[in-house]
XYZ file of N, CA and C in Angstrom:
816
model
N -44.181 9.532 0.242
C -43.784 8.233 0.989
C -42.759 7.223 0.351
N -42.816 7.449 -1.092
C -41.789 6.547 -1.671
C -40.181 7.136 -1.399
N -40.221 8.323 -1.090
C -38.823 8.989 -1.090
C -38.176 8.567 0.418
N -39.163 8.303 1.309
C -38.605 7.867 2.766
C -37.597 6.810 2.876
N -37.514 5.716 2.188
C -36.496 4.692 2.159
C -35.206 5.344 1.862
N -35.356 6.007 0.764
C -34.232 6.663 0.131
C -33.370 7.633 0.841
N -34.387 8.396 1.513
C -33.824 9.503 2.510
C -33.185 8.826 3.691
N -33.755 7.689 4.051
C -33.298 6.978 5.394
C -31.964 6.415 4.957
N -31.763 5.881 3.653
C -30.487 5.256 3.247
C -29.438 6.218 3.150
N -29.903 7.463 2.728
C -28.847 8.611 2.653
C -28.443 8.854 4.120
N -29.304 8.920 4.939
C -29.024 9.311 6.281
C -28.098 8.283 7.042
N -28.305 7.160 6.777
C -27.533 6.149 7.631
C -26.183 6.076 6.682
N -25.993 6.209 5.588
C -24.553 6.431 4.828
C -24.036 7.606 5.276
N -24.632 8.959 5.475
C -24.076 10.011 5.907
C -23.478 9.799 7.303
N -24.407 9.310 8.234
C -23.691 8.871 9.578
C -22.603 8.096 9.618
N -22.659 6.974 8.776
C -21.552 6.162 8.730
C -20.339 6.838 8.197
N -20.480 7.872 7.222
C -19.226 8.570 6.784
C -18.799 9.511 7.719
N -19.646 10.227 8.534
C -19.175 11.082 9.541
C -18.227 10.080 10.528
N -18.789 8.982 11.044
C -17.824 8.315 11.893
C -16.659 7.844 11.205
N -16.614 7.418 9.931
C -15.329 7.113 9.446
C -14.351 8.255 9.245
N -14.809 9.349 8.886
C -14.046 10.581 8.587
C -13.593 11.196 9.900
N -14.385 11.017 11.190
C -14.000 11.645 12.434
C -12.561 11.428 12.800
N -12.067 10.251 12.856
C -10.463 10.261 13.183
C -9.622 10.911 12.356
N -9.826 10.993 10.943
C -8.910 11.652 10.020
C -8.986 13.418 10.543
N -10.125 13.642 10.691
C -10.510 15.120 10.977
C -9.834 15.545 12.226
N -9.760 14.722 13.243
C -9.171 14.968 14.605
C -7.811 14.961 14.560
N -7.246 13.965 13.707
C -5.785 13.983 13.460
C -5.423 15.171 12.862
N -5.889 15.681 11.830
C -5.379 17.048 11.250
C -5.589 18.218 12.198
N -6.727 18.314 13.309
C -6.907 19.257 14.277
C -5.779 19.206 15.244
N -5.556 17.991 15.647
C -4.677 17.646 16.666
C -3.167 18.112 16.250
N -2.933 18.033 14.925
C -1.703 18.381 14.549
C -1.456 19.735 14.507
N -2.342 20.705 14.878
C -2.189 22.056 14.994
C -2.264 22.502 16.535
N -2.364 21.511 17.456
C -2.581 21.883 18.764
C -1.245 21.511 19.598
N -1.119 22.055 20.728
C 0.032 21.689 21.780
C -0.221 20.361 22.481
N 0.584 19.790 22.999
C 0.376 18.546 23.614
C -0.525 18.754 24.727
N -0.488 19.849 25.626
C -1.552 19.965 26.719
C -3.047 20.211 26.168
N -3.074 21.028 24.968
C -4.320 21.349 24.538
C -5.043 19.985 23.927
N -4.273 19.044 23.365
C -4.938 17.949 23.000
C -5.823 17.179 24.023
N -5.570 17.423 25.161
C -5.982 16.350 26.193
C -7.047 17.344 27.033
N -7.376 18.462 26.554
C -8.561 19.201 27.106
C -9.919 18.485 27.119
N -10.604 18.758 27.974
C -11.942 18.320 27.909
C -13.064 19.488 27.959
N -13.895 19.623 26.960
C -13.856 18.807 25.673
C -12.813 19.142 24.911
N -12.301 18.092 23.993
C -11.172 18.066 23.182
C -11.324 19.264 22.121
N -10.353 20.132 21.683
C -10.444 21.042 20.621
C -11.064 20.483 19.374
N -11.962 21.319 18.739
C -12.766 21.105 17.436
C -12.237 21.878 16.366
N -11.454 22.613 16.441
C -10.802 23.467 15.285
C -9.493 23.565 15.429
N -8.993 24.082 14.219
C -7.505 24.173 13.961
C -6.696 25.304 14.930
N -5.676 25.228 15.466
C -4.862 26.159 16.246
C -3.628 26.645 15.435
N -2.715 27.077 16.255
C -1.542 27.741 15.515
C -0.340 27.092 16.115
N -0.383 25.816 16.519
C 0.942 25.251 16.936
C 1.631 24.205 15.779
N 1.104 24.224 14.787
C 1.668 23.367 13.621
C 3.159 23.702 13.416
N 3.489 24.678 13.316
C 5.167 25.045 12.925
C 5.843 24.486 14.248
N 5.464 24.629 15.591
C 6.201 24.277 16.543
C 5.933 22.588 16.784
N 4.978 22.079 16.200
C 4.878 20.470 16.084
C 5.729 20.033 15.199
N 5.957 20.771 13.960
C 6.889 20.247 12.980
C 8.501 20.307 13.247
N 8.457 21.502 13.984
C 10.221 21.703 14.492
C 10.420 20.561 15.488
N 9.612 20.191 16.528
C 9.741 19.143 17.299
C 10.063 17.883 16.496
N 9.160 17.561 15.533
C 9.029 16.296 14.703
C 10.492 16.211 13.990
N 10.893 17.280 13.460
C 12.131 17.290 12.836
C 13.440 17.397 13.483
N 13.378 17.769 14.795
C 14.216 17.634 15.767
C 14.301 16.308 16.344
N 13.467 15.710 16.420
C 13.469 14.222 17.136
C 13.743 13.207 16.124
N 13.254 13.640 14.868
C 13.556 12.363 13.649
C 14.118 13.194 12.576
N 15.025 12.372 11.850
C 15.279 12.655 10.477
C 14.014 12.616 9.495
N 13.142 13.330 9.880
C 11.497 13.018 9.150
C 11.836 13.032 7.830
N 12.227 14.031 7.019
C 12.008 14.007 5.469
C 13.139 12.895 4.956
N 14.028 12.418 5.717
C 14.598 11.274 5.145
C 13.853 10.241 5.339
N 13.144 10.124 6.346
C 12.087 8.987 6.374
C 11.172 8.858 5.492
N 10.568 10.116 5.188
C 9.697 10.304 4.135
C 10.001 9.658 2.821
N 11.418 10.047 2.484
C 11.996 9.707 1.359
C 12.245 8.228 1.194
N 12.601 7.653 2.261
C 12.904 6.102 2.378
C 11.374 5.298 2.194
N 10.340 6.008 2.713
C 9.144 5.393 2.441
C 8.663 5.378 1.129
N 8.935 6.735 0.497
C 8.526 6.828 -1.082
C 9.323 5.805 -2.056
N 10.967 5.713 -1.548
C 11.668 4.795 -2.417
C 10.951 3.271 -2.346
N 10.990 3.059 -0.924
C 10.485 1.634 -0.848
C 9.155 1.250 -1.556
N 8.250 2.238 -1.251
C 6.741 2.315 -2.078
C 6.761 2.118 -3.457
N 7.777 2.787 -4.212
C 7.869 2.985 -5.614
C 8.590 1.534 -6.111
N 9.599 0.977 -5.456
C 10.169 -0.118 -5.839
C 9.209 -1.220 -5.608
N 8.613 -1.379 -4.568
C 7.705 -2.366 -4.327
C 6.704 -2.425 -5.331
N 5.948 -1.242 -5.783
C 4.943 -1.167 -6.766
C 5.597 -1.476 -7.942
N 6.801 -0.934 -8.640
C 7.374 -1.311 -9.762
C 7.563 -2.730 -10.093
N 8.307 -3.430 -9.023
C 8.564 -4.909 -9.280
C 7.475 -5.651 -9.069
N 6.501 -5.295 -8.184
C 5.210 -6.161 -8.188
C 4.562 -6.243 -9.386
N 4.384 -4.887 -9.907
C 3.585 -4.830 -11.241
C 4.178 -5.761 -12.348
N 5.716 -5.675 -12.491
C 6.502 -6.291 -13.535
C 6.297 -7.853 -13.305
N 6.468 -8.415 -11.996
C 6.577 -9.806 -11.906
C 5.326 -10.429 -11.941
N 4.241 -9.699 -11.130
C 2.753 -10.350 -11.159
C 2.340 -10.463 -12.618
N 2.632 -9.259 -13.297
C 1.904 -9.288 -14.515
C 2.610 -10.279 -15.616
N 3.777 -10.679 -15.416
C 4.516 -11.533 -16.183
C 4.038 -13.017 -15.674
N 3.725 -13.200 -14.481
C 3.223 -14.583 -13.940
C 1.829 -14.660 -14.294
N 0.982 -13.667 -14.158
C -0.372 -13.690 -14.403
C -0.664 -14.070 -15.881
N 0.190 -13.260 -16.702
C 0.064 -13.445 -18.142
C 0.509 -15.020 -18.488
N 1.268 -15.552 -17.928
C 1.935 -17.065 -18.250
C 0.766 -18.024 -17.723
N 0.257 -17.718 -16.546
C -0.792 -18.718 -16.168
C -2.004 -18.661 -16.890
N -2.347 -17.537 -17.387
C -3.693 -17.203 -18.112
C -3.352 -17.726 -19.591
N -2.281 -17.259 -20.122
C -2.238 -17.418 -21.660
C -1.393 -18.517 -22.275
N -0.343 -19.048 -21.341
C 0.509 -20.077 -21.980
C 0.206 -21.310 -21.455
N 0.651 -22.432 -22.167
C 0.558 -23.903 -21.720
C 1.982 -24.398 -21.475
N 2.111 -24.745 -20.230
C 3.361 -25.601 -19.782
C 2.995 -26.730 -18.939
N 3.925 -27.491 -18.629
C 3.846 -28.590 -17.591
C 3.742 -28.024 -16.309
N 2.919 -28.902 -15.486
C 2.449 -28.538 -14.102
C 2.139 -27.058 -14.038
N 1.333 -26.543 -14.876
C 0.844 -25.262 -14.694
C -0.193 -25.285 -13.622
N -1.194 -26.109 -13.593
C -2.312 -26.127 -12.738
C -1.554 -26.358 -11.164
N -0.607 -27.137 -11.171
C 0.034 -27.610 -9.915
C 0.653 -26.352 -9.295
N 1.431 -25.668 -10.226
C 2.230 -24.500 -9.881
C 1.170 -23.264 -9.203
N 0.036 -23.109 -10.184
C -0.723 -22.120 -9.751
C -1.579 -22.426 -8.452
N -1.790 -23.642 -8.153
C -2.277 -24.125 -6.915
C -1.483 -23.916 -5.649
N 0.004 -24.173 -6.104
C 0.934 -23.834 -5.164
C 1.011 -22.273 -4.635
N 0.882 -21.520 -5.628
C 1.155 -20.086 -5.422
C -0.253 -19.636 -4.576
N -1.261 -20.108 -4.772
C -2.739 -19.876 -4.105
C -2.521 -20.201 -2.670
N -1.857 -21.436 -2.489
C -1.721 -22.071 -1.230
C -1.160 -21.058 -0.205
N -0.176 -20.458 -0.807
C 0.661 -19.686 0.122
C -0.075 -18.263 0.654
N -1.360 -18.126 0.034
C -2.150 -17.122 0.702
C -2.745 -17.519 1.904
N -2.817 -18.998 2.134
C -3.584 -19.489 3.235
C -2.452 -19.548 4.598
N -1.308 -19.144 4.327
C -0.219 -19.228 5.555
C -0.490 -17.780 6.228
N -0.573 -17.771 7.472
C -0.741 -16.481 8.107
C 0.756 -16.028 7.952
N 0.632 -14.567 8.045
C 1.882 -13.813 8.057
C 2.879 -13.787 9.049
N 2.398 -14.087 10.164
C 3.201 -14.010 11.464
C 4.004 -15.233 11.387
N 3.718 -16.272 10.709
C 4.596 -17.406 10.610
C 5.912 -17.264 9.668
N 5.800 -16.041 8.761
C 6.996 -15.836 8.129
C 7.853 -15.102 8.738
N 7.743 -14.468 9.931
C 8.557 -13.472 10.549
C 9.912 -14.111 10.772
N 10.049 -15.043 11.465
C 11.208 -15.608 11.711
C 11.944 -16.221 10.761
N 11.302 -17.005 9.653
C 12.092 -17.617 8.678
C 12.615 -16.247 7.613
N 11.767 -15.307 7.503
C 12.287 -14.102 7.044
C 13.385 -13.495 7.405
N 13.460 -13.309 8.705
C 14.436 -12.702 9.395
C 15.775 -13.429 9.193
N 15.569 -14.740 9.345
C 16.842 -15.689 8.946
C 17.339 -15.404 7.690
N 16.458 -15.464 6.729
C 16.866 -15.257 5.160
C 17.552 -13.940 5.001
N 17.030 -13.006 5.514
C 17.516 -11.718 5.283
C 18.972 -11.429 5.936
N 19.046 -12.172 7.094
C 20.252 -12.143 7.939
C 21.423 -13.022 7.141
N 20.848 -14.043 6.493
C 21.949 -14.727 5.835
C 22.500 -14.199 4.542
N 21.516 -13.337 3.956
C 21.838 -12.534 2.825
C 22.593 -11.178 3.068
N 22.748 -11.010 4.492
C 23.259 -9.649 4.809
C 22.479 -8.433 4.401
N 21.256 -8.607 4.551
C 20.339 -7.519 4.097
C 19.644 -6.697 5.392
N 20.182 -7.208 6.455
C 19.436 -6.456 7.679
C 19.887 -4.981 7.637
N 19.045 -4.164 7.889
C 19.159 -2.665 7.805
C 19.382 -2.134 6.629
N 18.753 -2.818 5.648
C 18.938 -2.465 4.092
C 17.386 -2.347 3.723
N 17.054 -1.511 2.731
C 15.792 -1.414 2.262
C 15.181 -2.237 1.239
N 16.377 -3.050 0.696
C 15.941 -4.117 -0.350
C 15.379 -5.267 0.164
N 15.372 -5.512 1.556
C 14.814 -6.618 2.365
C 13.306 -6.236 2.517
N 12.972 -4.835 2.258
C 11.558 -4.498 2.313
C 10.711 -4.666 0.927
N 11.472 -4.811 -0.088
C 10.582 -4.630 -1.325
C 10.949 -5.982 -2.297
N 12.151 -6.586 -2.111
C 12.480 -7.714 -3.025
C 11.710 -8.960 -2.673
N 11.588 -9.496 -1.436
C 10.973 -10.572 -0.969
C 9.424 -10.590 -1.473
N 8.856 -9.608 -1.340
C 7.416 -9.500 -1.733
C 7.210 -9.217 -3.091
N 8.098 -9.201 -4.030
C 7.930 -8.602 -5.316
C 7.055 -9.649 -6.118
N 6.691 -10.627 -5.800
C 5.796 -11.501 -6.644
C 4.769 -12.162 -5.640
N 3.833 -11.253 -5.261
C 2.754 -11.769 -4.264
C 1.939 -12.734 -4.946
N 1.249 -13.448 -4.041
C 0.184 -14.616 -4.631
C -1.143 -13.812 -5.078
N -1.571 -12.759 -4.316
C -2.728 -12.000 -4.531
C -2.445 -11.186 -5.877
N -1.306 -10.629 -6.245
C -0.865 -10.010 -7.400
C -0.910 -10.955 -8.462
N -0.528 -12.030 -8.412
C -0.421 -13.021 -9.642
C -1.903 -13.412 -9.851
N -2.641 -13.732 -8.672
C -3.905 -14.126 -8.991
C -4.798 -13.005 -9.593
N -4.638 -11.704 -9.238
C -5.378 -10.561 -9.840
C -5.076 -10.767 -11.182
N -3.935 -10.391 -11.559
C -3.279 -10.230 -13.027
C -3.801 -11.694 -13.975
N -3.710 -12.672 -13.196
C -4.065 -13.870 -14.016
C -5.533 -13.932 -14.346
N -6.296 -13.443 -13.497
C -7.809 -13.611 -13.602
C -8.257 -12.384 -14.725
N -7.430 -11.379 -14.622
C -7.937 -10.289 -15.562
C -7.480 -10.480 -16.750
N -6.156 -10.901 -17.047
C -5.574 -11.563 -18.249
C -6.573 -12.525 -19.125
N -7.234 -13.480 -18.323
C -7.982 -14.590 -18.725
C -9.226 -13.949 -19.339
N -9.708 -12.864 -18.824
C -10.998 -12.490 -19.007
C -11.061 -11.361 -20.178
N -9.907 -10.705 -20.330
C -9.844 -9.456 -21.209
C -8.754 -9.482 -22.285
N -7.882 -10.608 -22.302
C -6.950 -10.635 -23.541
C -7.260 -11.780 -24.359
N -7.446 -11.363 -25.729
C -8.108 -12.448 -26.562
C -7.000 -13.434 -27.034
N -7.200 -14.530 -26.941
C -6.049 -15.240 -27.473
C -5.893 -15.444 -28.816
N -7.008 -14.999 -29.620
C -6.877 -15.048 -30.927
C -5.941 -14.135 -31.405
N -5.976 -12.894 -30.686
C -4.871 -11.815 -30.881
C -3.485 -12.195 -30.573
N -3.333 -12.905 -29.544
C -1.867 -13.525 -29.480
C -1.482 -14.386 -30.474
N -2.336 -15.274 -30.959
C -2.135 -16.249 -32.121
C -1.703 -15.399 -33.354
N -2.506 -14.315 -33.537
C -2.092 -13.633 -34.672
C -0.887 -13.096 -34.647
N -0.540 -12.544 -33.493
C 0.817 -12.015 -33.353
C 1.990 -13.099 -33.560
N 1.702 -14.329 -32.994
C 2.748 -15.242 -33.281
C 3.045 -15.666 -34.690
N 2.110 -15.674 -35.325
C 1.947 -15.974 -36.756
C 2.782 -14.985 -37.634
N 2.660 -13.632 -37.280
C 3.461 -12.589 -37.681
C 4.848 -12.573 -37.373
N 5.417 -13.530 -36.433
C 6.495 -13.575 -36.080
C 7.038 -12.853 -34.681
N 6.177 -12.514 -33.799
C 6.435 -11.695 -32.724
C 6.928 -13.071 -31.744
N 7.730 -12.364 -30.758
C 8.433 -13.231 -29.675
C 7.522 -13.113 -28.431
N 7.529 -14.273 -27.512
C 6.617 -14.248 -26.467
C 6.745 -12.988 -25.674
N 8.130 -12.661 -25.516
C 8.043 -11.209 -24.615
C 7.680 -10.247 -25.382
N 7.676 -9.899 -26.791
C 7.181 -8.762 -27.492
C 5.601 -8.900 -27.347
N 4.955 -10.238 -27.249
C 3.636 -10.249 -27.098
C 3.146 -9.793 -25.969
N 3.841 -10.266 -24.758
C 3.412 -9.787 -23.471
C 3.726 -8.317 -23.541
N 4.771 -7.722 -23.838
C 4.914 -6.326 -23.352
C 4.246 -5.188 -24.488
N 3.954 -5.639 -25.844
C 3.328 -4.905 -26.842
C 1.857 -5.083 -26.626
N 1.337 -6.296 -26.465
C -0.047 -6.503 -26.638
C -0.803 -6.894 -25.401
N -0.337 -7.684 -24.534
C -1.031 -8.041 -23.320
C -0.817 -7.071 -22.136
N 0.168 -6.625 -21.933
C 0.441 -5.522 -21.030
C -0.316 -4.314 -21.135
N -0.476 -3.695 -22.376
C -1.448 -2.458 -22.358
C -2.887 -2.874 -22.182
N -3.285 -4.020 -22.458
C -4.881 -4.344 -22.259
C -5.072 -4.520 -20.701
N -3.901 -4.759 -20.094
C -3.895 -5.168 -18.521
C -3.873 -3.918 -17.796
N -4.105 -2.728 -18.381
C -3.829 -1.518 -17.785
C -4.713 -1.236 -16.554
N -6.120 -1.413 -16.498
C -6.889 -1.391 -15.515
C -6.479 -2.216 -14.020
N -6.067 -3.404 -14.315
C -5.692 -4.323 -13.294
C -4.273 -3.984 -12.814
N -3.329 -3.345 -13.598
C -2.147 -2.788 -13.435
C -2.406 -1.636 -12.322
N -3.327 -0.676 -12.655
C -3.569 0.466 -11.812
C -4.068 -0.044 -10.542
N -4.974 -0.912 -10.468
C -5.386 -1.578 -9.153
C -4.432 -2.058 -8.426
N -3.637 -2.829 -9.003
C -2.591 -3.503 -8.139
C -1.651 -2.598 -7.586
N -1.321 -1.590 -8.515
C -0.185 -0.513 -8.166
C -0.785 0.196 -7.021
N -1.895 0.489 -6.964
C -2.385 1.310 -5.843
C -2.501 0.624 -4.565
N -3.134 -0.745 -4.714
C -2.912 -1.564 -3.436
C -1.624 -1.840 -2.943
N -0.903 -2.111 -3.714
C 0.750 -2.204 -3.431
C 1.489 -1.134 -2.710
N 1.267 -0.130 -3.387
C 1.954 1.341 -2.671
C 1.279 1.562 -1.540
N 0.122 1.599 -1.059
C -0.590 1.730 0.092
C -0.162 0.746 1.060
N -0.177 -0.336 0.807
C 0.319 -1.530 1.620
C 1.725 -1.153 1.971
N 2.724 -0.896 1.124
C 4.006 -0.654 1.480
C 4.220 0.458 2.256
N 3.474 1.629 1.910
C 3.617 2.894 2.487
C 3.230 2.731 4.026
N 2.191 1.673 4.284
C 1.893 1.568 5.687
C 2.371 0.566 6.410
N 3.208 -0.032 5.791
C 3.825 -1.449 6.266
C 4.758 -0.966 7.614
N 4.416 -1.558 8.784
C 5.180 -1.395 10.002
C 6.026 -2.457 10.334
N 5.242 -3.814 10.200
C 5.992 -4.997 10.838
C 7.310 -5.452 10.165
N 7.264 -5.301 8.949
C 8.591 -5.747 8.215
C 9.622 -4.854 8.345
N 9.621 -3.584 8.370
C 10.559 -2.696 8.775
C 11.029 -2.756 10.152
N 10.059 -3.006 11.083
C 10.426 -3.345 12.460
C 11.222 -4.482 12.682
N 11.212 -5.499 11.612
C 11.935 -6.682 11.774
C 13.409 -6.514 11.297
N 13.505 -5.724 10.204
C 14.836 -5.849 9.491
C 15.664 -4.309 9.727
N 15.034 -3.283 9.992
C 15.735 -2.106 9.968
C 16.149 -1.773 11.444
N 17.344 -1.226 11.658
C 17.977 -1.098 12.784
C 18.239 0.540 13.188
N 18.714 1.286 12.255
C 19.129 2.514 12.591
C 18.077 3.600 12.238
N 17.798 4.722 12.883
C 16.961 5.700 12.668
C 16.707 6.468 11.448
N 18.059 6.516 10.874
C 18.280 7.140 9.589
C 17.784 6.438 8.303
N 17.522 5.035 8.694
C 17.025 4.128 7.503
C 15.441 3.818 7.603
N 14.843 4.335 8.779
C 13.411 3.848 9.303
C 12.601 4.633 8.125
N 11.440 3.724 7.669
C 10.539 4.208 7.028
C 9.466 4.943 7.810
N 8.425 5.733 7.364
C 7.473 6.579 8.232
C 6.936 5.895 9.161
N 6.003 4.721 8.947
C 5.527 4.144 10.327
C 6.199 3.795 11.478
N 7.571 3.211 10.968
C 8.517 2.940 12.132
C 9.184 4.248 12.823
N 9.263 5.355 12.070
C 9.856 6.492 12.609
C 8.849 7.058 13.497
N 7.653 7.245 13.218
C 6.654 7.818 14.038
C 6.421 6.953 15.066
N 6.551 5.737 15.178
C 6.373 4.749 16.241
C 7.514 5.152 17.397
N 8.740 5.481 16.796
C 9.796 5.902 17.752
C 9.616 6.978 18.481
N 8.522 7.846 18.341
C 8.086 8.970 19.133
C 7.356 8.824 20.354
N 6.906 7.584 20.427
C 6.098 7.176 21.554
C 7.169 6.853 22.907
N 6.716 7.390 23.900
C 7.451 7.480 25.292
C 6.706 7.151 26.261
N 7.091 6.337 27.310
C 6.323 6.199 28.484
C 6.268 7.279 29.307
N 6.783 8.384 29.075
C 6.910 9.616 29.895
C 6.643 10.804 29.263
N 6.799 11.082 28.034
C 6.680 12.369 27.401
C 6.503 12.270 26.021
N 5.552 11.696 25.616
C 5.224 11.493 24.100
C 4.771 12.876 23.560
N 5.433 13.374 22.594
C 5.013 14.759 21.828
C 3.826 14.349 21.017
N 2.544 14.431 21.283
C 1.548 14.040 20.706
C 1.119 14.971 19.666
N 1.410 16.308 19.739
C 1.255 17.208 18.571
C 1.921 16.893 17.391
N 3.336 16.678 17.725
C 4.378 16.419 16.630
C 4.026 14.936 16.000
N 3.506 14.150 16.937
C 3.015 12.844 16.328
C 1.833 12.864 15.344
N 1.100 13.772 15.859
C -0.205 13.945 15.017
C 0.221 14.618 13.728
N 1.308 15.555 13.776
C 1.551 16.199 12.522
C 2.454 15.357 11.409
N 3.129 14.464 12.188
C 3.914 13.288 11.241
C 2.759 12.518 10.653
N 1.847 12.087 11.406
C 0.665 11.216 10.999
C -0.133 11.826 9.769
N -0.435 13.084 10.077
C -1.029 13.831 8.944
C -0.382 13.910 7.478
N 1.014 14.222 7.771
C 1.780 14.408 6.556
C 1.936 13.049 5.883
N 2.028 11.928 6.688
C 2.104 10.686 6.198
C 0.760 10.097 5.467
N -0.483 10.758 5.968
C -1.745 10.410 5.417
C -2.092 10.978 4.088
N -1.679 12.458 3.967
C -2.018 13.330 2.750
C -1.755 12.691 1.387
N -0.514 11.951 1.362
C -0.402 11.326 0.050
C -1.308 10.243 -0.387
N -1.699 9.520 0.556
C -2.463 8.329 0.459
C -3.933 8.883 0.025
N -4.414 9.872 0.873
C -5.575 10.547 0.445
C -5.649 11.120 -1.011
N -4.664 11.721 -1.390
C -4.624 12.204 -2.671
C -4.414 11.206 -3.636
N -3.804 10.188 -3.430
C -3.589 9.216 -4.346
C -4.949 8.536 -4.469
N -5.776 8.271 -3.358
C -6.947 7.489 -3.445
C -8.086 8.390 -4.278
N -8.242 9.685 -3.906
C -8.933 10.430 -4.739
C -8.792 10.548 -6.304
N -7.526 10.524 -6.549
C -7.268 10.572 -7.958
C -7.644 9.225 -8.715
N -7.203 8.113 -8.048
C -7.385 6.796 -8.658
C -8.365 5.821 -8.198
N -9.429 6.362 -7.485
C -10.672 5.673 -6.784
C -11.277 4.976 -8.128
N -11.614 5.812 -8.956
C -12.309 5.032 -10.242
C -11.608 3.940 -10.771
N -10.314 4.287 -10.954
C -9.293 3.197 -11.316
C -9.331 1.862 -10.688
N -9.314 2.033 -9.266
C -9.285 0.947 -8.293
C -10.740 0.340 -8.719
N -11.810 0.839 -8.475
C -13.102 0.316 -8.648
C -13.101 -0.588 -10.006
N -12.786 0.125 -11.044
C -12.642 -0.447 -12.424
C -11.856 -1.844 -12.504
N -10.693 -1.800 -12.125
C -9.876 -2.876 -12.008
C -10.322 -3.960 -11.114
N -11.151 -3.880 -10.042
C -11.537 -4.773 -9.181
C -12.795 -5.489 -9.770
N -13.496 -4.650 -10.419
C -14.867 -5.205 -11.109
C -14.719 -5.578 -12.483
N -13.623 -5.280 -13.270
C -13.579 -5.844 -14.542
C -13.779 -7.188 -14.586
N -14.523 -7.571 -15.704
C -14.670 -8.932 -15.992
C -15.997 -9.684 -14.963
N -16.367 -8.872 -14.273
C -17.456 -9.365 -13.261
C -18.838 -9.552 -13.953
N -19.061 -8.442 -15.045
C -20.008 -8.709 -15.798
C -20.231 -9.887 -16.646
N -18.988 -10.094 -17.410
C -18.905 -11.120 -18.047
C -18.939 -12.518 -17.287
């Protein structure tokens, strides 16, 4: 009888996992079906042989592989710049003393309370004034120092980087930049991995910002390119599912590889 609650818990978790995985499974199944077969009743439950035809339609209608490349470029640039700037700001807020430190950190945190849709028009006006419309730098430079990233790195640095170690490095004559780069940054690797994963996934899936600033199909990132396949009369659903499956695969592989890193970074310092 003691095993009954445990078995019930496993059953509930298993059913929940099936419901969560079902959309992914059908996406991959529909990627191998023709447009007419997708709407059969009941729907197809197993893979078919239309994948190559769907890929042909996809690459004919879109510069698909160029869109994949642009998404990868924007994702890597966003991740790299976010890790650099957020780790520097988080280290400064956690380890250094300077005037208006608390006020500046409160101001950074206050920006998290502003709804994202309120930034759309001002962001467009700034990008237009800079001449960055239809350029990819408009997608990764404005958000390179996110409030969430600064907060995460600040909290992690405050809980894991010993101030005594930094003081010893200063006594030995190390510069502040050298202390940050050689001592603090390696100690913040778990948080860097977590922030990098979150940033890359967010950039890869970003739809609204490319919709605002990008104009030409050759510059589209994946979400915007796949959205352009929709039509009021003849949407190629098989090609759309194939493109969505290809766009999802890197994220699945990335999450499987780094899931432990993500959990470790989010929970580091919690026990303390």
